[in-house]
N, CA, C and O atoms as a Tinker XYZ file with bonds, in Angstrom:
   284  protein
     1  N    113.630000  112.381000   84.414000    73     2
     2  CA   113.176000  111.775000   85.646000    64     1     3
     3  C    114.204000  110.773000   86.154000    63     2     4     5
     4  O    114.813000  110.032000   85.382000    81     3
     5  N    114.380000  110.770000   87.463000    73     3     6
     6  CA   115.268000  109.801000   88.085000    64     5     7
     7  C    114.492000  108.539000   88.410000    63     6     8     9
     8  O    113.337000  108.618000   88.830000    81     7
     9  N    115.099000  107.378000   88.226000    73     7    10
    10  CA   114.384000  106.137000   88.523000    64     9    11
    11  C    114.239000  105.918000   90.027000    63    10    12    13
    12  O    115.136000  106.241000   90.806000    81    11
    13  N    113.105000  105.368000   90.413000    73    11    14
    14  CA   112.869000  104.948000   91.790000    64    13    15
    15  C    112.907000  103.434000   91.785000    63    14    16    17
    16  O    112.179000  102.788000   91.031000    81    15
    17  N    113.751000  102.875000   92.622000    73    15    18
    18  CA   113.948000  101.428000   92.634000    64    17    19
    19  C    113.612000  100.887000   94.015000    63    18    20    21
    20  O    114.180000  101.335000   95.011000    81    19
    21  N    112.701000   99.935000   94.083000    73    19    22
    22  CA   112.387000   99.263000   95.338000    64    21    23
    23  C    113.056000   97.896000   95.333000    63    22    24    25
    24  O    112.848000   97.092000   94.424000    81    23
    25  N    113.855000   97.647000   96.351000    73    23    26
    26  CA   114.527000   96.349000   96.481000    64    25    27
    27  C    113.964000   95.550000   97.649000    63    26    28    29
    28  O    114.608000   94.623000   98.140000    81    27
    29  N    112.766000   95.907000   98.090000    73    27    30
    30  CA   112.125000   95.209000   99.202000    64    29    31
    31  C    111.995000   93.723000   98.893000    63    30    32    33
    32  O    111.464000   93.343000   97.849000    81    31
    33  N    112.474000   92.899000   99.791000    73    31    34
    34  CA   112.427000   91.437000   99.671000    64    33    35
    35  C    113.187000   90.898000   98.461000    63    34    36    37
    36  O    112.899000   89.799000   97.987000    81    35
    37  N    114.165000   91.672000   97.955000    73    35    38
    38  CA   114.915000   91.232000   96.777000    64    37    39
    39  C    116.412000   91.115000   97.015000    63    38    40    41
    40  O    117.141000   90.671000   96.128000    81    39
    41  N    116.889000   91.505000   98.199000    73    39    42
    42  CA   118.331000   91.495000   98.461000    64    41    43
    43  C    118.643000   90.909000   99.834000    63    42    44    45
    44  O    117.816000   90.926000  100.745000    81    43
    45  N    119.859000   90.392000   99.950000    73    43    46
    46  CA   120.363000   89.982000  101.256000    64    45    47
    47  C    120.923000   91.230000  101.953000    63    46    48    49
    48  O    121.016000   92.285000  101.327000    81    47
    49  N    121.288000   91.130000  103.208000    73    47    50
    50  CA   121.861000   92.259000  103.935000    64    49    51
    51  C    123.170000   92.686000  103.268000    63    50    52    53
    52  O    123.422000   93.881000  103.110000    81    51
    53  N    123.986000   91.739000  102.885000    73    51    54
    54  CA   125.263000   92.039000  102.231000    64    53    55
    55  C    125.037000   92.750000  100.893000    63    54    56    57
    56  O    125.744000   93.703000  100.567000    81    55
    57  N    124.057000   92.287000  100.126000    73    55    58
    58  CA   123.744000   92.936000   98.848000    64    57    59
    59  C    123.206000   94.349000   99.068000    63    58    60    61
    60  O    123.536000   95.269000   98.320000    81    59
    61  N    122.377000   94.513000  100.099000    73    59    62
    62  CA   121.829000   95.831000  100.401000    64    61    63
    63  C    122.935000   96.812000  100.780000    63    62    64    65
    64  O    122.903000   97.967000  100.357000    81    63
    65  N    123.905000   96.373000  101.564000    73    63    66
    66  CA   125.048000   97.232000  101.897000    64    65    67
    67  C    125.793000   97.663000  100.640000    63    66    68    69
    68  O    126.205000   98.817000  100.522000    81    67
    69  N    125.964000   96.743000   99.708000    73    67    70
    70  CA   126.647000   97.068000   98.451000    64    69    71
    71  C    125.856000   98.101000   97.655000    63    70    72    73
    72  O    126.435000   99.034000   97.098000    81    71
    73  N    124.549000   97.939000   97.599000    73    71    74
    74  CA   123.700000   98.905000   96.876000    64    73    75
    75  C    123.793000  100.277000   97.532000    63    74    76    77
    76  O    123.976000  101.280000   96.841000    81    75
    77  N    123.670000  100.334000   98.847000    73    75    78
    78  CA   123.721000  101.609000   99.569000    64    77    79
    79  C    125.066000  102.294000   99.379000    63    78    80    81
    80  O    125.134000  103.521000   99.320000    81    79
    81  N    126.121000  101.523000   99.284000    73    79    82
    82  CA   127.457000  102.111000   99.106000    64    81    83
    83  C    127.577000  102.875000   97.790000    63    82    84    85
    84  O    128.474000  103.704000   97.636000    81    83
    85  N    126.686000  102.605000   96.844000    73    83    86
    86  CA   126.692000  103.295000   95.551000    64    85    87
    87  C    125.646000  104.411000   95.462000    63    86    88    89
    88  O    125.550000  105.084000   94.435000    81    87
    89  N    124.873000  104.609000   96.512000    73    87    90
    90  CA   123.818000  105.621000   96.496000    64    89    91
    91  C    124.397000  107.023000   96.673000    63    90    92    93
    92  O    125.364000  107.222000   97.408000    81    91
    93  N    123.789000  107.985000   95.990000    73    91    94
    94  CA   124.089000  109.390000   96.246000    64    93    95
    95  C    123.236000  109.908000   97.396000    63    94    96    97
    96  O    123.638000  110.825000   98.111000    81    95
    97  N    122.055000  109.316000   97.571000    73    95    98
    98  CA   121.134000  109.690000   98.632000    64    97    99
    99  C    120.196000  108.524000   98.881000    63    98   100   101
   100  O    119.668000  107.938000   97.935000    81    99
   101  N    119.983000  108.182000  100.145000    73    99   102
   102  CA   119.034000  107.131000  100.500000    64   101   103
   103  C    117.849000  107.772000  101.206000    63   102   104   105
   104  O    118.022000  108.548000  102.145000    81   103
   105  N    116.645000  107.444000  100.750000    73   103   106
   106  CA   115.421000  107.906000  101.390000    64   105   107
   107  C    114.698000  106.677000  101.908000    63   106   108   109
   108  O    114.419000  105.752000  101.145000    81   107
   109  N    114.395000  106.659000  103.189000    73   107   110
   110  CA   113.737000  105.488000  103.751000    64   109   111
   111  C    113.079000  105.805000  105.072000    63   110   112   113
   112  O    113.029000  106.958000  105.502000    81   111
   113  N    112.572000  104.758000  105.716000    73   111   114
   114  CA   111.980000  104.937000  107.034000    64   113   115
   115  C    112.991000  104.514000  108.090000    63   114   116   117
   116  O    114.121000  104.157000  107.757000    81   115
   117  N    112.605000  104.550000  109.334000    73   115   118
   118  CA   113.532000  104.294000  110.432000    64   117   119
   119  C    113.767000  102.795000  110.605000    63   118   120   121
   120  O    113.281000  102.177000  111.552000    81   119
   121  N    114.512000  102.237000  109.683000    73   119   122
   122  CA   114.863000  100.822000  109.749000    64   121   123
   123  C    116.332000  100.656000  109.401000    63   122   124   125
   124  O    117.053000  101.641000  109.245000    81   123
   125  N    116.772000   99.424000  109.280000    73   123   126
   126  CA   118.170000   99.104000  109.039000    64   125   127
   127  C    118.867000   99.868000  107.928000    63   126   128   129
   128  O    119.978000  100.353000  108.140000    81   127
   129  N    118.261000  100.000000  106.743000    73   127   130
   130  CA   118.965000  100.690000  105.658000    64   129   131
   131  C    119.403000  102.121000  105.989000    63   130   132   133
   132  O    120.461000  102.558000  105.537000    81   131
   133  N    118.612000  102.847000  106.761000    73   131   134
   134  CA   119.017000  104.199000  107.153000    64   133   135
   135  C    120.256000  104.135000  108.047000    63   134   136   137
   136  O    121.172000  104.944000  107.900000    81   135
   137  N    120.281000  103.190000  108.956000    73   135   138
   138  CA   121.443000  103.032000  109.831000    64   137   139
   139  C    122.661000  102.552000  109.037000    63   138   140   141
   140  O    123.789000  102.943000  109.338000    81   139
   141  N    122.444000  101.724000  108.044000    73   139   142
   142  CA   123.537000  101.287000  107.168000    64   141   143
   143  C    124.123000  102.476000  106.418000    63   142   144   145
   144  O    125.343000  102.602000  106.309000    81   143
   145  N    123.263000  103.349000  105.901000    73   143   146
   146  CA   123.739000  104.545000  105.196000    64   145   147
   147  C    124.583000  105.410000  106.117000    63   146   148   149
   148  O    125.626000  105.922000  105.711000    81   147
   149  N    124.137000  105.572000  107.345000    73   147   150
   150  CA   124.894000  106.350000  108.322000    64   149   151
   151  C    126.265000  105.721000  108.577000    63   150   152   153
   152  O    127.271000  106.427000  108.643000    81   151
   153  N    126.301000  104.413000  108.717000    73   151   154
   154  CA   127.567000  103.713000  108.948000    64   153   155
   155  C    128.516000  103.855000  107.757000    63   154   156   157
   156  O    129.736000  103.843000  107.920000    81   155
   157  N    127.941000  103.989000  106.557000    73   155   158
   158  CA   128.746000  104.147000  105.346000    64   157   159
   159  C    128.994000  105.621000  105.007000    63   158   160   161
   160  O    129.537000  105.928000  103.946000    81   159
   161  N    128.600000  106.531000  105.902000    73   159   162
   162  CA   128.729000  107.978000  105.684000    64   161   163
   163  C    128.059000  108.433000  104.398000    63   162   164   165
   164  O    128.597000  109.264000  103.666000    81   163
   165  N    126.878000  107.880000  104.127000    73   163   166
   166  CA   126.090000  108.254000  102.963000    64   165   167
   167  C    124.950000  109.173000  103.401000    63   166   168   169
   168  O    124.358000  108.952000  104.457000    81   167
   169  N    124.635000  110.191000  102.615000    73   167   170
   170  CA   123.503000  111.058000  102.955000    64   169   171
   171  C    122.203000  110.259000  102.970000    63   170   172   173
   172  O    121.982000  109.402000  102.114000    81   171
   173  N    121.349000  110.546000  103.945000    73   171   174
   174  CA   120.091000  109.815000  104.062000    64   173   175
   175  C    118.999000  110.739000  104.576000    63   174   176   177
   176  O    119.241000  111.623000  105.398000    81   175
   177  N    117.802000  110.514000  104.076000    73   175   178
   178  CA   116.616000  111.185000  104.593000    64   177   179
   179  C    115.761000  110.110000  105.239000    63   178   180   181
   180  O    115.357000  109.145000  104.591000    81   179
   181  N    115.492000  110.290000  106.522000    73   179   182
   182  CA   114.714000  109.316000  107.281000    64   181   183
   183  C    113.328000  109.881000  107.542000    63   182   184   185
   184  O    113.193000  110.925000  108.179000    81   183
   185  N    112.305000  109.204000  107.059000    73   183   186
   186  CA   110.921000  109.619000  107.274000    64   185   187
   187  C    110.347000  108.731000  108.374000    63   186   188   189
   188  O    110.266000  107.512000  108.223000    81   187
   189  N    109.951000  109.354000  109.479000    73   187   190
   190  CA   109.425000  108.569000  110.586000    64   189   191
   191  C    108.492000  109.403000  111.443000    63   190   192   193
   192  O    108.481000  110.631000  111.359000    81   191
   193  N    107.719000  108.731000  112.257000    73   191   194
   194  CA   106.825000  109.414000  113.165000    64   193   195
   195  C    105.481000  108.711000  113.211000    63   194   196   197
   196  O    105.266000  107.778000  112.438000    81   195
   197  N    104.592000  109.107000  114.061000    73   195   198
   198  CA   104.829000  110.123000  115.080000    64   197   199
   199  C    105.716000  109.574000  116.191000    63   198   200   201
   200  O    105.601000  108.411000  116.578000    81   199
   201  N    106.571000  110.399000  116.679000    73   199   202
   202  CA   107.491000  110.011000  117.736000    64   201   203
   203  C    108.070000  111.283000  118.349000    63   202   204   205
   204  O    107.694000  112.388000  117.956000    81   203
   205  N    108.961000  111.136000  119.289000    73   203   206
   206  CA   109.610000  112.272000  119.914000    64   205   207
   207  C    110.994000  112.446000  119.317000    63   206   208   209
   208  O    111.886000  111.638000  119.576000    81   207
   209  N    111.186000  113.494000  118.518000    73   207   210
   210  CA   112.477000  113.742000  117.874000    64   209   211
   211  C    113.578000  113.939000  118.919000    63   210   212   213
   212  O    114.749000  113.685000  118.639000    81   211
   213  N    113.208000  114.391000  120.121000    73   211   214
   214  CA   114.194000  114.618000  121.167000    64   213   215
   215  C    114.879000  113.318000  121.597000    63   214   216   217
   216  O    115.973000  113.351000  122.159000    81   215
   217  N    114.244000  112.184000  121.338000    73   215   218
   218  CA   114.830000  110.900000  121.731000    64   217   219
   219  C    115.761000  110.335000  120.669000    63   218   220   221
   220  O    116.457000  109.350000  120.915000    81   219
   221  N    115.779000  110.951000  119.488000    73   219   222
   222  CA   116.624000  110.464000  118.400000    64   221   223
   223  C    118.070000  110.901000  118.626000    63   222   224   225
   224  O    118.335000  111.983000  119.151000    81   223
   225  N    118.988000  110.043000  118.222000    73   223   226
   226  CA   120.399000  110.373000  118.342000    64   225   227
   227  C    121.118000  109.767000  117.152000    63   226   228   229
   228  O    120.939000  108.584000  116.861000    81   227
   229  N    121.922000  110.549000  116.462000    73   227   230
   230  CA   122.655000  110.058000  115.305000    64   229   231
   231  C    123.867000  109.244000  115.739000    63   230   232   233
   232  O    124.516000  109.559000  116.736000    81   231
   233  N    124.158000  108.211000  114.990000    73   231   234
   234  CA   125.341000  107.396000  115.262000    64   233   235
   235  C    126.598000  108.195000  114.926000    63   234   236   237
   236  O    127.574000  108.181000  115.676000    81   235
   237  N    126.561000  108.888000  113.794000    73   235   238
   238  CA   127.691000  109.712000  113.363000    64   237   239
   239  C    127.257000  111.171000  113.381000    63   238   240   241
   240  O    126.096000  111.482000  113.114000    81   239
   241  N    128.164000  112.042000  113.688000    73   239   242
   242  CA   127.858000  113.462000  113.666000    64   241   243
   243  C    128.652000  114.126000  112.559000    63   242   244   245
   244  O    129.384000  115.088000  112.790000    81   243
   245  N    128.497000  113.597000  111.345000    73   243   246
   246  CA   129.234000  114.126000  110.201000    64   245   247
   247  C    128.529000  115.308000  109.570000    63   246   248   249
   248  O    129.118000  116.013000  108.750000    81   247
   249  N    127.268000  115.539000  109.941000    73   247   250
   250  CA   126.524000  116.639000  109.383000    64   249   251
   251  C    125.856000  116.331000  108.049000    63   250   252   253
   252  O    125.263000  117.223000  107.443000    81   251
   253  N    125.940000  115.080000  107.575000    73   251   254
   254  CA   125.324000  114.771000  106.286000    64   253   255
   255  C    123.948000  114.170000  106.425000    63   254   256   257
   256  O    123.212000  114.101000  105.441000    81   255
   257  N    123.573000  113.732000  107.612000    73   255   258
   258  CA   122.265000  113.128000  107.810000    64   257   259
   259  C    121.401000  114.063000  108.637000    63   258   260   261
   260  O    121.811000  114.533000  109.699000    81   259
   261  N    120.198000  114.328000  108.139000    73   259   262
   262  CA   119.252000  115.200000  108.826000    64   261   263
   263  C    118.034000  114.371000  109.181000    63   262   264   265
   264  O    117.432000  113.737000  108.314000    81   263
   265  N    117.673000  114.376000  110.443000    73   263   266
   266  CA   116.507000  113.594000  110.896000    64   265   267
   267  C    115.404000  114.571000  111.229000    63   266   268   269
   268  O    115.605000  115.504000  112.007000    81   267
   269  N    114.233000  114.359000  110.641000    73   267   270
   270  CA   113.087000  115.242000  110.835000    64   269   271
   271  C    111.874000  114.405000  111.144000    63   270   272   273
   272  O    111.599000  113.428000  110.447000    81   271
   273  N    111.149000  114.767000  112.170000    73   271   274
   274  CA   109.932000  114.065000  112.560000    64   273   275
   275  C    108.750000  114.745000  111.890000    63   274   276   277
   276  O    108.497000  115.927000  112.121000    81   275
   277  N    108.019000  113.993000  111.052000    73   275   278
   278  CA   106.854000  114.525000  110.361000    64   277   279
   279  C    105.563000  114.085000  111.033000    63   278   280   281
   280  O    104.493000  114.168000  110.431000    81   279
   281  N    105.651000  113.615000  112.280000    73   279   282
   282  CA   104.473000  113.109000  112.980000    64   281   283
   283  C    103.708000  114.147000  113.732000    63   282   284
   284  O    102.696000  113.834000  114.359000    81   283
């Protein structure tokens, strides 16, 4: 089993960037950490909704981030 680690309310923004830089994959909701992963060219799964997926736009078009609306 792979460990699941929650760092909610335990890190500064700078520390969170450092943690994300070491991730193989980030799974989160539509908040800052997902955008940080994109900026660092890290694979990310963003869980969000209900919303209009047509309004979403990726910052980078590297092909490593897939956005899916489950709403």
